[in-house]
Amino acid sequence: MLLIAFRLDKRNKMPLLFVLFVAMLILFAVLNIVLGSVRISLHDLVRVLLRQGENAVYDKVVWDIRLPRTLAAILGGAALSVSGLLLQIFFRNPIVDPYVLGVSSGATLIVAILMLTGVVLEMGTIPPYLLSLGAFAGALAVVILIVAVSGRVKQVVTLLVVGLMIGYVCGAGTTILEALAEKENLHNFVLWTMGSFSGFGWEQVSVLAVAGGALLAVSYLLCKPLNALLLGEDYARSMGVNIKSLRVVLVLIASTLTALVTAFAGPVAFIGLAAPHIARLTLGTSDNRALIPATILLGAVITNLCDLLARILFAPVELPISAISSLIGAPIVIVLLMKRRTSL
């Protein structure tokens, strides 16, 4: 569908592309709800959503499991995609993703401490909310550190290196814990690092919708300084943009969006890297007034599709969503690049 849209006349394609993105989002969201071990017809789905259903199993599957999971995939995909876009603009580097600043590594390290060291073994099974709180605390600690550093360094590449080093340090700590962990704990930890939206309930969706929605709205309000930044810091400064403040705000928004998703879903790879490129190549523009909404929609579409495939391809075994997102996203980016015959 993206390739068909890509061939549309450039003058008219942008509104049609947004309509196509919305249609794809609705289609995959509905499929994500009706498909699975319990198949639900569209007629029954409408009745369940209108609270007119008489099947208690359908009610539970839709309202307690699939609908919150689908909304989480939409919100999480949008958050990761915009986070990746902001960082790609900020660092002026097309291979930057939301985890480049070590946010995911900080979250993973805290979860590794909780799951692998036996600190909480006396509590029996570790409550999911404790893992989420630990992951968010680890991610937030890295965010605070990065924001503090961003206000002190002059070159963005320095901040990029600092983020990579934080990631290495956290990764080293996680690796040591893995080496010393018991087999069963290690298995559960590896499953967490694969990323999944299966653990989302309405409380987690509400947090992601309110906090993530606010940050996405602020991101769109930054379109004008972001467009100026595309032409270089000197040009942006000449247009009245406060580079130092913009740097802190961009890092804070991008890192917090990533921390929100990672805290509840674990690390979800490739979405934040691929969705901005697919949006940019499909629309044929770098204007952030169009690019940010398109990235939000495409991130939600791709994540929803990947979550659906991860859940149903080898059911009842659920595949890692990061593997599915890489298998789908990478070929799309390559094909679009070949069609445009241009660089990112």
Short mmCIF file of C-alpha atoms in Angstrom, two decimals:
data_model
loop_
_atom_site.label_atom_id
_atom_site.label_comp_id
_atom_site.label_asym_id
_atom_site.label_seq_id
_atom_site.Cartn_x
_atom_site.Cartn_y
_atom_site.Cartn_z
CA MET A 1 0.00 0.00 0.00
CA LEU A 2 2.87 2.35 0.78
CA LEU A 3 4.41 1.67 -2.64
CA ILE A 4 1.13 2.48 -4.39
CA ALA A 5 0.86 5.72 -2.47
CA PHE A 6 4.47 6.50 -3.29
CA ARG A 7 3.61 6.62 -7.00
CA LEU A 8 0.84 9.17 -6.61
CA ASP A 9 1.23 12.63 -8.09
CA LYS A 10 3.37 14.65 -5.69
CA ARG A 11 1.01 17.65 -5.67
CA ASN A 12 -1.94 15.61 -4.55
CA LYS A 13 -0.43 12.74 -2.70
CA MET A 14 0.05 14.20 0.77
CA PRO A 15 -3.66 14.44 1.77
CA LEU A 16 -4.28 11.03 0.20
CA LEU A 17 -1.34 9.56 2.08
CA PHE A 18 -2.70 10.77 5.41
CA VAL A 19 -6.08 9.24 4.56
CA LEU A 20 -4.27 6.01 3.68
CA PHE A 21 -2.32 6.04 6.95
CA VAL A 22 -5.51 6.52 8.99
CA ALA A 23 -7.28 3.74 7.03
CA MET A 24 -4.36 1.37 7.63
CA LEU A 25 -4.32 2.22 11.32
CA ILE A 26 -8.04 1.46 11.68
CA LEU A 27 -7.71 -1.77 9.65
CA PHE A 28 -4.81 -3.17 11.68
CA ALA A 29 -6.37 -2.08 14.98
CA VAL A 30 -9.58 -3.96 14.16
CA LEU A 31 -7.63 -7.04 13.01
CA ASN A 32 -5.59 -6.91 16.22
CA ILE A 33 -8.80 -7.10 18.24
CA VAL A 34 -10.74 -9.72 16.28
CA LEU A 35 -7.92 -12.18 15.42
CA GLY A 36 -6.33 -14.61 17.84
CA SER A 37 -7.02 -17.83 19.68
CA VAL A 38 -10.59 -16.54 20.19
CA ARG A 39 -11.87 -15.20 16.86
CA ILE A 40 -14.51 -12.52 17.04
CA SER A 41 -16.69 -11.45 14.11
CA LEU A 42 -17.05 -7.76 13.27
CA HIS A 43 -20.73 -7.95 14.21
CA ASP A 44 -19.86 -9.34 17.64
CA LEU A 45 -17.08 -6.79 18.07
CA VAL A 46 -19.47 -3.90 17.46
CA ARG A 47 -21.94 -5.36 19.97
CA VAL A 48 -19.19 -5.80 22.57
CA LEU A 49 -17.95 -2.23 22.08
CA LEU A 50 -21.53 -0.93 22.41
CA ARG A 51 -21.94 -2.99 25.59
CA GLN A 52 -24.72 -4.98 23.92
CA GLY A 53 -22.91 -8.33 23.77
CA GLU A 54 -24.19 -11.39 25.58
CA ASN A 55 -21.00 -13.44 25.38
CA ALA A 56 -18.96 -12.99 28.56
CA VAL A 57 -15.85 -14.49 26.94
CA TYR A 58 -15.91 -11.94 24.11
CA ASP A 59 -16.41 -9.11 26.63
CA LYS A 60 -13.40 -10.21 28.66
CA VAL A 61 -11.16 -10.83 25.64
CA VAL A 62 -11.96 -7.45 24.07
CA TRP A 63 -12.16 -5.14 27.11
CA ASP A 64 -9.53 -6.76 29.36
CA ILE A 65 -6.94 -8.02 26.87
CA ARG A 66 -7.01 -7.03 23.22
CA LEU A 67 -8.37 -3.47 23.27
CA PRO A 68 -5.87 -2.15 25.87
CA ARG A 69 -3.08 -4.03 24.10
CA THR A 70 -4.04 -2.55 20.72
CA LEU A 71 -4.22 0.98 22.13
CA ALA A 72 -0.87 0.44 23.84
CA ALA A 73 0.70 -0.62 20.54
CA ILE A 74 -0.73 2.50 18.84
CA LEU A 75 0.46 4.89 21.56
CA GLY A 76 3.79 3.12 22.08
CA GLY A 77 4.57 3.04 18.36
CA ALA A 78 3.74 6.72 17.99
CA ALA A 79 5.89 7.64 21.01
CA LEU A 80 8.94 5.65 19.86
CA SER A 81 8.67 6.96 16.30
CA VAL A 82 8.53 10.63 17.30
CA SER A 83 11.34 10.06 19.78
CA GLY A 84 13.46 8.66 16.96
CA LEU A 85 12.54 11.52 14.62
CA LEU A 86 13.46 14.20 17.18
CA LEU A 87 16.83 12.59 17.88
CA GLN A 88 17.60 12.12 14.17
CA ILE A 89 16.97 15.84 13.62
CA PHE A 90 18.87 16.83 16.75
CA PHE A 91 21.96 14.76 15.97
CA ARG A 92 21.54 15.16 12.19
CA ASN A 93 22.22 11.45 11.94
CA PRO A 94 19.85 9.08 10.10
CA ILE A 95 20.86 5.96 12.04
CA VAL A 96 20.02 7.34 15.49
CA ASP A 97 17.18 5.60 17.31
CA PRO A 98 15.36 6.30 20.62
CA TYR A 99 17.74 4.06 22.57
CA VAL A 100 20.98 5.73 21.48
CA LEU A 101 21.20 7.82 24.67
CA GLY A 102 21.17 4.80 26.97
CA VAL A 103 17.56 5.10 28.14
CA SER A 104 16.79 1.48 27.36
CA SER A 105 20.06 0.31 28.93
CA GLY A 106 19.25 2.14 32.18
CA ALA A 107 15.80 0.56 32.31
CA THR A 108 17.21 -2.87 31.50
CA LEU A 109 19.86 -2.63 34.22
CA ILE A 110 17.31 -1.92 36.96
CA VAL A 111 15.05 -4.71 35.74
CA ALA A 112 18.06 -7.04 35.69
CA ILE A 113 18.82 -6.12 39.31
CA LEU A 114 15.22 -6.86 40.27
CA MET A 115 14.91 -10.12 38.34
CA LEU A 116 18.40 -11.59 38.54
CA THR A 117 19.94 -10.73 41.89
CA GLY A 118 17.35 -12.32 44.14
CA VAL A 119 16.77 -9.04 46.00
CA VAL A 120 13.03 -9.55 45.77
CA LEU A 121 12.90 -13.36 45.78
CA GLU A 122 11.41 -13.31 49.25
CA MET A 123 8.33 -11.69 47.72
CA GLY A 124 7.78 -14.72 45.48
CA THR A 125 6.73 -13.72 41.96
CA ILE A 126 7.83 -10.22 41.11
CA PRO A 127 4.76 -7.98 40.63
CA PRO A 128 4.57 -6.50 37.09
CA TYR A 129 4.09 -3.02 38.50
CA LEU A 130 7.41 -3.33 40.36
CA LEU A 131 9.19 -4.18 37.12
CA SER A 132 7.53 -1.22 35.39
CA LEU A 133 8.45 1.13 38.21
CA GLY A 134 12.01 -0.17 38.22
CA ALA A 135 12.33 0.16 34.45
CA PHE A 136 10.93 3.68 34.52
CA ALA A 137 13.23 4.63 37.41
CA GLY A 138 16.27 3.36 35.50
CA ALA A 139 15.21 5.11 32.30
CA LEU A 140 14.40 8.32 34.18
CA ALA A 141 17.79 8.31 35.91
CA VAL A 142 19.48 8.18 32.52
CA VAL A 143 17.16 10.90 31.18
CA ILE A 144 18.09 13.22 34.09
CA LEU A 145 21.79 12.51 33.55
CA ILE A 146 21.58 13.14 29.80
CA VAL A 147 19.59 16.36 30.25
CA ALA A 148 22.14 17.59 32.78
CA VAL A 149 24.98 16.82 30.38
CA SER A 150 23.15 18.38 27.40
CA GLY A 151 23.18 21.76 29.11
CA ARG A 152 26.94 21.65 29.60
CA VAL A 153 28.32 20.40 26.26
CA LYS A 154 28.65 22.51 23.12
CA GLN A 155 28.79 19.79 20.46
CA VAL A 156 25.86 17.44 19.91
CA VAL A 157 28.27 14.67 18.95
CA THR A 158 29.70 14.87 22.47
CA LEU A 159 26.26 14.24 23.88
CA LEU A 160 25.84 11.31 21.49
CA VAL A 161 29.10 9.77 22.70
CA VAL A 162 28.13 10.33 26.34
CA GLY A 163 24.82 8.53 25.70
CA LEU A 164 26.64 5.63 24.06
CA MET A 165 29.05 5.38 27.00
CA ILE A 166 26.16 5.34 29.50
CA GLY A 167 24.62 2.56 27.46
CA TYR A 168 27.86 0.58 27.54
CA VAL A 169 28.22 0.97 31.31
CA CYS A 170 24.64 -0.12 31.96
CA GLY A 171 25.05 -2.95 29.43
CA ALA A 172 28.18 -4.15 31.20
CA GLY A 173 26.35 -4.25 34.53
CA THR A 174 23.49 -6.18 32.95
CA THR A 175 25.87 -8.66 31.32
CA ILE A 176 27.61 -9.36 34.64
CA LEU A 177 24.25 -9.99 36.31
CA GLU A 178 23.25 -12.33 33.47
CA ALA A 179 26.48 -14.30 33.89
CA LEU A 180 25.79 -14.78 37.59
CA ALA A 181 22.04 -15.41 37.31
CA GLU A 182 20.15 -18.62 37.82
CA LYS A 183 18.80 -20.26 34.67
CA GLU A 184 15.10 -19.73 35.38
CA ASN A 185 15.52 -16.06 36.31
CA LEU A 186 17.67 -15.51 33.23
CA HIS A 187 14.97 -17.00 30.99
CA ASN A 188 12.33 -14.63 32.35
CA PHE A 189 14.67 -11.67 32.02
CA VAL A 190 15.48 -12.50 28.38
CA LEU A 191 11.76 -12.64 27.63
CA TRP A 192 11.36 -9.13 29.10
CA THR A 193 14.19 -7.75 26.94
CA MET A 194 12.41 -8.98 23.80
CA GLY A 195 9.66 -6.40 24.27
CA SER A 196 5.91 -6.99 24.26
CA PHE A 197 2.69 -5.05 24.68
CA SER A 198 0.98 -8.06 26.26
CA GLY A 199 1.28 -6.73 29.81
CA PHE A 200 -0.72 -3.56 29.21
CA GLY A 201 -3.90 -2.96 31.16
CA TRP A 202 -6.09 0.13 31.27
CA GLU A 203 -3.97 1.80 33.98
CA GLN A 204 -0.81 1.56 31.88
CA VAL A 205 -2.67 2.70 28.76
CA SER A 206 -4.01 5.73 30.65
CA VAL A 207 -0.53 6.73 31.79
CA LEU A 208 0.86 6.34 28.28
CA ALA A 209 -2.07 8.23 26.72
CA VAL A 210 -1.91 11.22 29.07
CA ALA A 211 1.86 11.62 29.42
CA GLY A 212 2.75 10.43 25.92
CA GLY A 213 -0.07 12.42 24.30
CA ALA A 214 1.07 15.63 26.00
CA LEU A 215 4.68 15.10 24.87
CA LEU A 216 3.60 14.34 21.28
CA ALA A 217 1.57 17.57 21.25
CA VAL A 218 4.58 19.55 22.51
CA SER A 219 6.72 17.92 19.82
CA TYR A 220 4.38 19.21 17.13
CA LEU A 221 4.53 22.72 18.60
CA LEU A 222 8.30 22.61 18.03
CA CYS A 223 7.92 22.23 14.24
CA LYS A 224 9.19 25.72 13.44
CA PRO A 225 12.47 25.57 15.45
CA LEU A 226 12.98 21.99 14.24
CA ASN A 227 12.68 23.12 10.61
CA ALA A 228 15.19 25.89 11.30
CA LEU A 229 17.53 23.37 12.94
CA LEU A 230 17.51 21.28 9.76
CA LEU A 231 19.45 24.12 8.07
CA GLY A 232 22.09 24.18 10.80
CA GLU A 233 22.52 25.65 14.26
CA ASP A 234 23.88 28.96 12.94
CA TYR A 235 20.81 29.47 10.75
CA ALA A 236 18.49 28.45 13.59
CA ARG A 237 20.25 30.89 15.93
CA SER A 238 19.88 33.67 13.35
CA MET A 239 16.12 32.94 13.32
CA GLY A 240 15.92 33.55 17.06
CA VAL A 241 16.01 29.92 18.20
CA ASN A 242 17.62 29.40 21.61
CA ILE A 243 19.79 26.40 20.72
CA LYS A 244 20.74 25.54 24.30
CA SER A 245 17.13 25.45 25.50
CA LEU A 246 15.95 23.59 22.40
CA ARG A 247 18.66 20.98 22.94
CA VAL A 248 17.51 20.31 26.51
CA VAL A 249 13.82 20.20 25.52
CA LEU A 250 14.42 17.79 22.61
CA VAL A 251 16.49 15.41 24.72
CA LEU A 252 13.96 15.55 27.55
CA ILE A 253 10.96 14.86 25.28
CA ALA A 254 12.64 12.09 23.26
CA SER A 255 14.06 10.33 26.30
CA THR A 256 10.86 10.55 28.33
CA LEU A 257 8.77 9.17 25.44
CA THR A 258 11.17 6.23 25.21
CA ALA A 259 11.20 5.73 28.98
CA LEU A 260 7.39 5.58 29.11
CA VAL A 261 7.21 2.80 26.52
CA THR A 262 10.20 0.85 27.84
CA ALA A 263 8.86 0.88 31.40
CA PHE A 264 5.72 -1.02 30.40
CA ALA A 265 6.68 -2.92 27.23
CA GLY A 266 10.42 -3.46 27.55
CA PRO A 267 12.82 -2.49 24.75
CA VAL A 268 11.03 -2.41 21.35
CA ALA A 269 13.61 -2.10 18.61
CA PHE A 270 13.59 -0.62 15.11
CA ILE A 271 10.23 1.24 15.27
CA GLY A 272 11.89 4.50 16.28
CA LEU A 273 14.54 4.11 13.60
CA ALA A 274 12.40 2.97 10.67
CA ALA A 275 9.11 4.90 11.02
CA PRO A 276 10.66 8.40 10.59
CA HIS A 277 12.53 7.23 7.48
CA ILE A 278 9.42 5.62 5.99
CA ALA A 279 7.43 8.81 6.65
CA ARG A 280 10.16 11.03 5.18
CA LEU A 281 10.62 8.89 2.07
CA THR A 282 6.90 8.38 1.48
CA LEU A 283 5.92 12.03 1.86
CA GLY A 284 9.04 13.25 0.05
CA THR A 285 9.52 16.13 2.47
CA SER A 286 11.50 17.04 5.58
CA ASP A 287 8.96 19.67 6.69
CA ASN A 288 8.18 18.70 10.26
CA ARG A 289 4.67 20.17 10.05
CA ALA A 290 3.80 17.16 7.89
CA LEU A 291 6.51 14.79 9.02
CA ILE A 292 5.62 14.63 12.73
CA PRO A 293 1.91 13.72 12.19
CA ALA A 294 2.92 11.22 9.49
CA THR A 295 5.53 9.68 11.79
CA ILE A 296 2.96 9.36 14.58
CA LEU A 297 0.51 7.56 12.26
CA LEU A 298 3.11 5.32 10.60
CA GLY A 299 4.69 4.40 13.94
CA ALA A 300 1.27 3.39 15.22
CA VAL A 301 0.48 1.44 12.02
CA ILE A 302 3.77 -0.46 11.93
CA THR A 303 3.71 -1.30 15.64
CA ASN A 304 0.11 -2.49 15.44
CA LEU A 305 0.90 -4.71 12.46
CA CYS A 306 4.05 -6.10 14.12
CA ASP A 307 2.20 -6.81 17.37
CA LEU A 308 -0.53 -8.63 15.43
CA LEU A 309 1.96 -10.78 13.51
CA ALA A 310 4.03 -11.50 16.62
CA ARG A 311 0.89 -12.76 18.31
CA ILE A 312 -0.70 -14.90 15.57
CA LEU A 313 2.08 -16.19 13.27
CA PHE A 314 3.16 -19.08 15.50
CA ALA A 315 0.34 -19.06 18.05
CA PRO A 316 0.23 -20.03 20.85
CA VAL A 317 3.93 -19.07 20.90
CA GLU A 318 4.34 -15.29 20.79
CA LEU A 319 7.33 -13.99 18.82
CA PRO A 320 9.46 -11.03 19.95
CA ILE A 321 7.96 -7.87 18.50
CA SER A 322 11.44 -6.44 17.88
CA ALA A 323 12.22 -9.32 15.52
CA ILE A 324 8.99 -8.77 13.56
CA SER A 325 9.48 -4.99 13.38
CA SER A 326 12.99 -5.46 11.97
CA LEU A 327 11.82 -8.05 9.41
CA ILE A 328 9.05 -5.71 8.17
CA GLY A 329 10.66 -2.30 8.57
CA ALA A 330 14.07 -2.97 7.04
CA PRO A 331 12.81 -4.16 3.61
CA ILE A 332 10.34 -1.24 3.40
CA VAL A 333 13.10 1.31 4.05
CA ILE A 334 15.39 -0.38 1.50
CA VAL A 335 12.68 -0.48 -1.20
CA LEU A 336 11.73 3.16 -0.64
CA LEU A 337 15.39 4.20 -0.82
CA MET A 338 15.83 2.31 -4.09
CA LYS A 339 12.66 3.85 -5.54
CA ARG A 340 13.74 7.38 -4.68
CA ARG A 341 17.38 6.77 -5.63
CA THR A 342 18.43 9.26 -3.01
CA SER A 343 20.11 9.41 0.36
CA LEU A 344 18.41 9.94 3.71
#
